mmCIF file of C-alpha atoms and ligand atoms in Angstrom:
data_model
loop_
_atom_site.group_PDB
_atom_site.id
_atom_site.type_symbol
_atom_site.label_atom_id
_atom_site.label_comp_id
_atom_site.label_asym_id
_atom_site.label_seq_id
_atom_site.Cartn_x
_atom_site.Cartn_y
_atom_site.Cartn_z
ATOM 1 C CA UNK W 1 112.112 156.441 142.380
ATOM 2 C CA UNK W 2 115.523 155.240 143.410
ATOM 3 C CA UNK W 3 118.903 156.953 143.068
ATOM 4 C CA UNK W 4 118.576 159.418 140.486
ATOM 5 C CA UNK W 5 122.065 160.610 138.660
ATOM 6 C CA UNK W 6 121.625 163.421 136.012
ATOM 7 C CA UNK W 7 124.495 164.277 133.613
ATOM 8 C CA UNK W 8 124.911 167.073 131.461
ATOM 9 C CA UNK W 9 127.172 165.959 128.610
ATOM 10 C CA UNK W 10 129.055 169.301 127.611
ATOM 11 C CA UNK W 11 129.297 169.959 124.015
ATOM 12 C CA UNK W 12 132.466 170.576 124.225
ATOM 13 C CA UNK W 13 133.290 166.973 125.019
ATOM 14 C CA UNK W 14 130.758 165.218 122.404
ATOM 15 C CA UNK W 15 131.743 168.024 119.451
ATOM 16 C CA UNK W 16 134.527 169.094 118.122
ATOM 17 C CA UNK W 17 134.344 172.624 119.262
ATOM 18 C CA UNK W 18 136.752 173.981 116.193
ATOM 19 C CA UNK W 19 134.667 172.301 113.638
ATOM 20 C CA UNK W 20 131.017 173.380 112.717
ATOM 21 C CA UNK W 21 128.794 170.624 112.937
ATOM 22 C CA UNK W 22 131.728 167.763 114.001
ATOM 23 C CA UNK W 23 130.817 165.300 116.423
ATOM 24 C CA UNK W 24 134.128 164.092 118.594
ATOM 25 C CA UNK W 25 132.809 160.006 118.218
ATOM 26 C CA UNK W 26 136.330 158.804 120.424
ATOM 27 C CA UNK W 27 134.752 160.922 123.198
ATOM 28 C CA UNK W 28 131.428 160.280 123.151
ATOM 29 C CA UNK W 29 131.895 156.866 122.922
ATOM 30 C CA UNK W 30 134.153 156.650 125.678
ATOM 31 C CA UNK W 31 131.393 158.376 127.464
ATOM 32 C CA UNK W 32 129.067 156.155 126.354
ATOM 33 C CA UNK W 33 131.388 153.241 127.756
ATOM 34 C CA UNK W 34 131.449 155.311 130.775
ATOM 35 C CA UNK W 35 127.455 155.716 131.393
ATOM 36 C CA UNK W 36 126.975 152.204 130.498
ATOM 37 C CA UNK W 37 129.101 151.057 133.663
ATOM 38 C CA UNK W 38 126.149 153.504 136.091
ATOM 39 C CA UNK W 39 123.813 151.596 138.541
ATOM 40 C CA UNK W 40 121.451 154.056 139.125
ATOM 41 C CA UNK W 41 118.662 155.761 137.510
ATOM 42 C CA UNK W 42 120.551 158.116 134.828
ATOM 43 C CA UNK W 43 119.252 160.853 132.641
ATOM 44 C CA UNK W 44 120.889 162.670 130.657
ATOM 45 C CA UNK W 45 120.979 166.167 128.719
ATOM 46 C CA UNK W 46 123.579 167.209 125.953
ATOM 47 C CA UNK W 47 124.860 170.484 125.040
ATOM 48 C CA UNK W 48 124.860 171.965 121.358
ATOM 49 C CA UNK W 49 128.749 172.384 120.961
ATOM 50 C CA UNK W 50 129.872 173.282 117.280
ATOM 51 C CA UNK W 51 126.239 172.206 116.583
ATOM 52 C CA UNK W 52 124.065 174.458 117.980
ATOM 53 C CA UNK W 53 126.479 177.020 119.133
ATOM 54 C CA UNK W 54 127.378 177.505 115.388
ATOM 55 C CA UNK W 55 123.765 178.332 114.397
ATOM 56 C CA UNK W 56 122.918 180.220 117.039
ATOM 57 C CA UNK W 57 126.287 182.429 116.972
ATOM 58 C CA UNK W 58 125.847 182.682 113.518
ATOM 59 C CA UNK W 59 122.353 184.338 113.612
ATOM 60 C CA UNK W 60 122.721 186.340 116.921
ATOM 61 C CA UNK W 61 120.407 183.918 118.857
ATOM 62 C CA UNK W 62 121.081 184.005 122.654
ATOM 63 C CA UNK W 63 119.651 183.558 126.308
ATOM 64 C CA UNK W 64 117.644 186.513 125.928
ATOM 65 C CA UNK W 65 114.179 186.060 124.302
ATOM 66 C CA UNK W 66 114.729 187.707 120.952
ATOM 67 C CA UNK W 67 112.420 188.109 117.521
ATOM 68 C CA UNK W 68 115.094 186.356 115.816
ATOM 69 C CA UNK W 69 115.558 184.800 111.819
ATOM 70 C CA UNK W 70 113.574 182.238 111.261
ATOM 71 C CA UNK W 71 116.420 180.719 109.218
ATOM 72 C CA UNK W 72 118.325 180.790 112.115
ATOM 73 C CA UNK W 73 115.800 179.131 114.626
ATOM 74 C CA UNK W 74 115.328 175.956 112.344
ATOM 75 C CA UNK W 75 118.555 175.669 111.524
ATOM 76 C CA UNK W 76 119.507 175.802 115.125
ATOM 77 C CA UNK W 77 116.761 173.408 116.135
ATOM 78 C CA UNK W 78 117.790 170.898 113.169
ATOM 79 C CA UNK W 79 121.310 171.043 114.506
ATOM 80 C CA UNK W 80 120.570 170.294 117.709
ATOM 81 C CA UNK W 81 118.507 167.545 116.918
ATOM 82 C CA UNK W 82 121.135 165.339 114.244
ATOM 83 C CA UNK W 83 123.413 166.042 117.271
ATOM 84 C CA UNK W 84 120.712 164.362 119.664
ATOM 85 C CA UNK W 85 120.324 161.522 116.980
ATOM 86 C CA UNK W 86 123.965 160.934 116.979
ATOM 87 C CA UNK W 87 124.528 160.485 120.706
ATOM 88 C CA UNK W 88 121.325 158.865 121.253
ATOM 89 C CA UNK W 89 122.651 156.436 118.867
ATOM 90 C CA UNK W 90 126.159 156.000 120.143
ATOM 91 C CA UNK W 91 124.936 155.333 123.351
ATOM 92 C CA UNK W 92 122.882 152.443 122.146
ATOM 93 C CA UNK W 93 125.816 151.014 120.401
ATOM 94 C CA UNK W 94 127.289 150.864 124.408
ATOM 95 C CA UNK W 95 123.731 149.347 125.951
ATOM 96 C CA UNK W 96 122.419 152.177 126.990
ATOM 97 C CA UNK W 97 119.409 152.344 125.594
ATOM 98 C CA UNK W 98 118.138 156.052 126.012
ATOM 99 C CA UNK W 99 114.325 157.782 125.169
ATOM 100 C CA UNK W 100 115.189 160.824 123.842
ATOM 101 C CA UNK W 101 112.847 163.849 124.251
ATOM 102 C CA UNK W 102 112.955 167.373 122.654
ATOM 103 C CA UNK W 103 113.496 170.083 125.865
ATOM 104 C CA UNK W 104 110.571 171.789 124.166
ATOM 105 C CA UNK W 105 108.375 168.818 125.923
ATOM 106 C CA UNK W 106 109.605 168.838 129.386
ATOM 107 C CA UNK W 107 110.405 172.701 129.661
ATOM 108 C CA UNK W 108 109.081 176.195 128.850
ATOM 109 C CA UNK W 109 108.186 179.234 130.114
ATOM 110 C CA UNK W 110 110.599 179.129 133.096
ATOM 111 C CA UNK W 111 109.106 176.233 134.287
ATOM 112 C CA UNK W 112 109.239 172.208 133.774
ATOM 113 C CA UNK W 113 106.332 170.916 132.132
ATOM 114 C CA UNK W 114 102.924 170.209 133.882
ATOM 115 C CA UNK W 115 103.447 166.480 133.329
ATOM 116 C CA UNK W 116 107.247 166.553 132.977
ATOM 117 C CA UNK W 117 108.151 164.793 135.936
ATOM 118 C CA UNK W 118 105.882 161.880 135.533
ATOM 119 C CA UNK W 119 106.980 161.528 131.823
ATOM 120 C CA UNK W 120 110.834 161.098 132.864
ATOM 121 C CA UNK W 121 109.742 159.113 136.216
ATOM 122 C CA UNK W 122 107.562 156.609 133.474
ATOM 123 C CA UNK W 123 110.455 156.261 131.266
ATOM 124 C CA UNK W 124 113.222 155.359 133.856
ATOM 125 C CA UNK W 125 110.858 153.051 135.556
ATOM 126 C CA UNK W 126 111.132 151.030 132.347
ATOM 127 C CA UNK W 127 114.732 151.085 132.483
ATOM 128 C CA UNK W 128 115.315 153.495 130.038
ATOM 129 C CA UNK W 129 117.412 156.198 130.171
ATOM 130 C CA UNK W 130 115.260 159.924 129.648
ATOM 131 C CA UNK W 131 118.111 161.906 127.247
ATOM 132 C CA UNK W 132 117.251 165.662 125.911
ATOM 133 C CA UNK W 133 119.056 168.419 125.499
ATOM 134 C CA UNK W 134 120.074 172.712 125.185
ATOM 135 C CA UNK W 135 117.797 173.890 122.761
ATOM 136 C CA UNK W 136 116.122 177.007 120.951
ATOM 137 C CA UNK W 137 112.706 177.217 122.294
ATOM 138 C CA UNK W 138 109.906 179.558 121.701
ATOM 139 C CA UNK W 139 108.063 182.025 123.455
ATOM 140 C CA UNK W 140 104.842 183.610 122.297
ATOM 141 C CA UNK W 141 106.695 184.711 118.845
ATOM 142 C CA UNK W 142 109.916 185.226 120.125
ATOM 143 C CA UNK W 143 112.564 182.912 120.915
ATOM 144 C CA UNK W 144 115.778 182.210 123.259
ATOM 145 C CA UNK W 145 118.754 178.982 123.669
ATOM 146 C CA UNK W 146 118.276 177.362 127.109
ATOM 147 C CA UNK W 147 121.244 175.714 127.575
ATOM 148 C CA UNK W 148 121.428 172.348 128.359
ATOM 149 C CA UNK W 149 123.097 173.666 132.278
ATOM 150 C CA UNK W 150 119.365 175.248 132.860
ATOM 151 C CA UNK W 151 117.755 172.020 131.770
ATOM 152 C CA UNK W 152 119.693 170.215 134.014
ATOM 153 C CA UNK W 153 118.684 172.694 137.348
ATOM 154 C CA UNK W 154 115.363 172.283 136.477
ATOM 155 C CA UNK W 155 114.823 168.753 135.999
ATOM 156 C CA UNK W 156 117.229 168.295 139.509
ATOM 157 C CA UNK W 157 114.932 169.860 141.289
ATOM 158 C CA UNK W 158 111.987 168.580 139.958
ATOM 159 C CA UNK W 159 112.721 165.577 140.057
ATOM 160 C CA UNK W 160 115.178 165.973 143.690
ATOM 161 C CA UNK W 161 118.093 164.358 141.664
ATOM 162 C CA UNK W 162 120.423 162.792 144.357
ATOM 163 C CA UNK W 163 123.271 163.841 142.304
ATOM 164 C CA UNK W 164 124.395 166.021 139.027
ATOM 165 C CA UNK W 165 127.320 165.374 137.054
ATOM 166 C CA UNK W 166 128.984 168.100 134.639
ATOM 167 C CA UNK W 167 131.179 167.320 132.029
ATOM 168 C CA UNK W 168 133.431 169.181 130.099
ATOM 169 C CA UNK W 169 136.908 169.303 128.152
ATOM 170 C CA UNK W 170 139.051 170.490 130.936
ATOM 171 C CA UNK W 171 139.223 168.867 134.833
ATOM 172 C CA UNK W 172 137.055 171.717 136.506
ATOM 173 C CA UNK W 173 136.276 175.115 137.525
ATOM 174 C CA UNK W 174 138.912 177.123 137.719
ATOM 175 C CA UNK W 175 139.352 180.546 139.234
ATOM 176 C CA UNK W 176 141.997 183.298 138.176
ATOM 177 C CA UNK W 177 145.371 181.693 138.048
ATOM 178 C CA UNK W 178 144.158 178.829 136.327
ATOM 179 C CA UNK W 179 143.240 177.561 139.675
ATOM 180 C CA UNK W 180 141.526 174.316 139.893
ATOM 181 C CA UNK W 181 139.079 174.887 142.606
ATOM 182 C CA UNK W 182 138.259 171.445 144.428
ATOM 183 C CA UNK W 183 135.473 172.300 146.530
ATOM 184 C CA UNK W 184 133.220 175.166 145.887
ATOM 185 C CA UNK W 185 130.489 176.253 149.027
ATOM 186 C CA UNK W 186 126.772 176.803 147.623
ATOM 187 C CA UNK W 187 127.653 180.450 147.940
ATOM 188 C CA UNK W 188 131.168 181.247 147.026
ATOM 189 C CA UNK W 189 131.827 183.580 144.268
ATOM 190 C CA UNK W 190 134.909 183.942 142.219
ATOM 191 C CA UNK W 191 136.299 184.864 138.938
ATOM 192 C CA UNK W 192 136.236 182.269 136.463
ATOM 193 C CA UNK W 193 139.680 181.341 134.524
ATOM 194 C CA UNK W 194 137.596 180.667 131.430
ATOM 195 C CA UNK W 195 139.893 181.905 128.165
ATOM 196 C CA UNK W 196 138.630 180.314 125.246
ATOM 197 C CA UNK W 197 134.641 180.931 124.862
ATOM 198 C CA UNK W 198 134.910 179.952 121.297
ATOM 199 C CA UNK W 199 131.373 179.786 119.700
ATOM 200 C CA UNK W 200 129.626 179.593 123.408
ATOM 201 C CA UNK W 201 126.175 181.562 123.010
ATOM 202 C CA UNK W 202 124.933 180.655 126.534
ATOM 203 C CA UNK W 203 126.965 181.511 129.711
ATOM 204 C CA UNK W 204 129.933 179.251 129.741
ATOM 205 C CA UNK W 205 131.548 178.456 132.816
ATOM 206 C CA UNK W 206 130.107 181.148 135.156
ATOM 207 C CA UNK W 207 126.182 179.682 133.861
ATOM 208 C CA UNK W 208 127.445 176.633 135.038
ATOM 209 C CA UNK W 209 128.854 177.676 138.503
ATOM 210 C CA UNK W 210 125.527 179.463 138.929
ATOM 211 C CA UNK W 211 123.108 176.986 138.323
ATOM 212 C CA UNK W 212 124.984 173.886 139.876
ATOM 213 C CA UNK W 213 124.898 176.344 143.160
ATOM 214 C CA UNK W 214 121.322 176.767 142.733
ATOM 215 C CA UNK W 215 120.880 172.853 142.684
ATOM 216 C CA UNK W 216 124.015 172.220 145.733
ATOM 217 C CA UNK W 217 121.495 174.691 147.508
ATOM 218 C CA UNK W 218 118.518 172.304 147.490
ATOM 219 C CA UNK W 219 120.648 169.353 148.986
ATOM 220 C CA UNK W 220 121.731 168.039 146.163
ATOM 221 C CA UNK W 221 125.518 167.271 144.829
ATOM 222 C CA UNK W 222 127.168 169.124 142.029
ATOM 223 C CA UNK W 223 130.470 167.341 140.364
ATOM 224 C CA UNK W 224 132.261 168.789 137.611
ATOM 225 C CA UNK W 225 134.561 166.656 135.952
ATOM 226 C CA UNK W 226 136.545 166.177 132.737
ATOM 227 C CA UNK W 227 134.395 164.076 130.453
ATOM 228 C CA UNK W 228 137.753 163.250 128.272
ATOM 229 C CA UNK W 229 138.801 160.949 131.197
ATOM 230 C CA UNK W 230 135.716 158.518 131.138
ATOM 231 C CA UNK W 231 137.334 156.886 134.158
ATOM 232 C CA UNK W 232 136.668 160.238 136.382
ATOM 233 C CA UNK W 233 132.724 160.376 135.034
ATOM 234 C CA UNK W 234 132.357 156.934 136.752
ATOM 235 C CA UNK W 235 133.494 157.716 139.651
ATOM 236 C CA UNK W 236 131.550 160.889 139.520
ATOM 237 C CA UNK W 237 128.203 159.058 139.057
ATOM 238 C CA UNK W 238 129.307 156.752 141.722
ATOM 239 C CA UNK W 239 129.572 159.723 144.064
ATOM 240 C CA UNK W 240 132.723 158.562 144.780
ATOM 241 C CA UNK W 241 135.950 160.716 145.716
ATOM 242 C CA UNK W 242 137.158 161.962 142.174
ATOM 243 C CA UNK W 243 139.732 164.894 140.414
ATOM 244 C CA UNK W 244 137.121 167.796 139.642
ATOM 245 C CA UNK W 245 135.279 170.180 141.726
ATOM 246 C CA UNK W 246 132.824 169.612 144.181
ATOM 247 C CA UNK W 247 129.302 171.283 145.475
ATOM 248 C CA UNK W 248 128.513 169.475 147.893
ATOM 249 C CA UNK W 249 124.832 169.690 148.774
ATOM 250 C CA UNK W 250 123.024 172.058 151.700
ATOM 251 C CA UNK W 251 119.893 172.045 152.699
ATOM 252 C CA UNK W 252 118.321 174.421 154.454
ATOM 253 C CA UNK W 253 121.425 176.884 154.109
ATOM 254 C CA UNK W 254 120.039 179.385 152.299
HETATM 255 C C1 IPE H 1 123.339 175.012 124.011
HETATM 256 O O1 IPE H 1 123.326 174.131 125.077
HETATM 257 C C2 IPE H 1 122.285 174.625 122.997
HETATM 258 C C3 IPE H 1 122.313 175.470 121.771
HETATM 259 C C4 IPE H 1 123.259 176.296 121.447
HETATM 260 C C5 IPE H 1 121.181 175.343 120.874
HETATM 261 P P1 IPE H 1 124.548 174.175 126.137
HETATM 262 O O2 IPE H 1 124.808 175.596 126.526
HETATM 263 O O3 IPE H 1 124.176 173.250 127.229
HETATM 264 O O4 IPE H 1 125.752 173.605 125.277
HETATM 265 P P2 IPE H 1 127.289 173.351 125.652
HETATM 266 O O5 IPE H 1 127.381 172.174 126.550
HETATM 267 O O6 IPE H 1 127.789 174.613 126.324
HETATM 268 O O7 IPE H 1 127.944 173.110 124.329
#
């Protein structure tokens, strides 16, 4: 496969993150505008935002597998997938024409699916673009969120993405001091300047910083960038130089 670009679409950029259950349609379909303009082989994942956070807040579902309400798994799991309706949708209003696929199909267990590479592989050979999302999954009777920022590590590597885009509603990561931190080594740690976790049930900021190491650490790009400035996410799926943070890719660093 050529050039493949994966972007996580934060929730907090597609939702309104005050609202339950409010979609923010100006930026996703500036977004949309935005993905339309990439080249390369895209796929994307979404995060839950007021959608799925609210659920899962709501009924104490988190990262850790949990025997948790069933109320509060299907109404999670309906949540997330209206949201997934809605952007797939958007998105086709902008030509991008996108194959959306439950997380529960491509990931599990810790792992990607036996198959799940050549699933996403068949569907971007036919110019389509693969879109899923953070989810509730299930475990042998229990249950657990895997947010979107997991998806995205696993599929990377899988698949040996070439680059991984983050998006959220501010320009980076920042450390104490409301620092914007430009470039970020595969290994650095820091405090995260992250005041307002609002509804988040999954690991915020430092998840994020975490798992886009793990990925910079297998050779592979990390850019974080706001995706309320659509003009910055095209550069950023360009790869070119752009206001965010930076990972840059190592291999054989570790
Ligand atoms: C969370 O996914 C999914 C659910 C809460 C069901 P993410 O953790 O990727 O969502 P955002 O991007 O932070 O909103």
């Amino acid at each position: 496969l050529e050039k493949l670009v994966i972007l996580k679409m934060g929730g907090s950029v597609i939702t309104n993150k005050r609202i339950p259950m409010a979609v923010n349609l100006e930026a996703l379909d500036a977004l949309s505008v935005a993905v339309s303009q990439a080249s390369t082989n895209l796929l994307i994942v979404h995060g839950g935002g007021s959608f799925g956070h609210y659920y899962a807040k709501q009924f104490g579902l988190g990262t850790e597998l949990k025997a948790v309400s069933r109320e509060g798994v299907a109404k999670t799991r309906s949540a997330m997938l209206q949201l997934n309706i809605i952007v797939t949708k958007i998105l086709e209003k902008q030509g991008v024409y996108a194959y959306s696929l439950p997380p529960a199909s491509l990931v599990g267990f810790g792992r990607v699916a036996a198959h799940g590479a050549e699933l996403l592989e068949s569907i971007m050979e036919g110019g389509l673009v693969p879109i899923t999302y953070g989810d509730v999954l299930p475990n042998h009777g229990r249950y657990n969120i895997l947010s979107g920022d997991s998806i995205t590590r696993m599929l990377a590597l899988c698949l040996k993405a070439d680059r991984v885009v983050f998006t959220s509603d501010v320009d980076g990561l920042y450390a104490s001091g409301n620092k914007l931190v430009r470039s970020i080594g595969i290994r650095d740690k820091f405090a995260i300047d992250q005041p307002d976790r609002g509804l988040d049930v999954t690991g915020g900021m430092a998840l994020k910083l975490c798992e886009a190491q793990e990925i910079a650490r297998n050779g592979v790009d990390v850019y974080f960038v706001n995706g309320l400035k659509p003009e910055r996410v095209i550069k950023a799926l360009k790869g070119e130089i752009v206001e965010g943070s930076l990972i840059r890719g190592t291999r054989n660093a570790r």
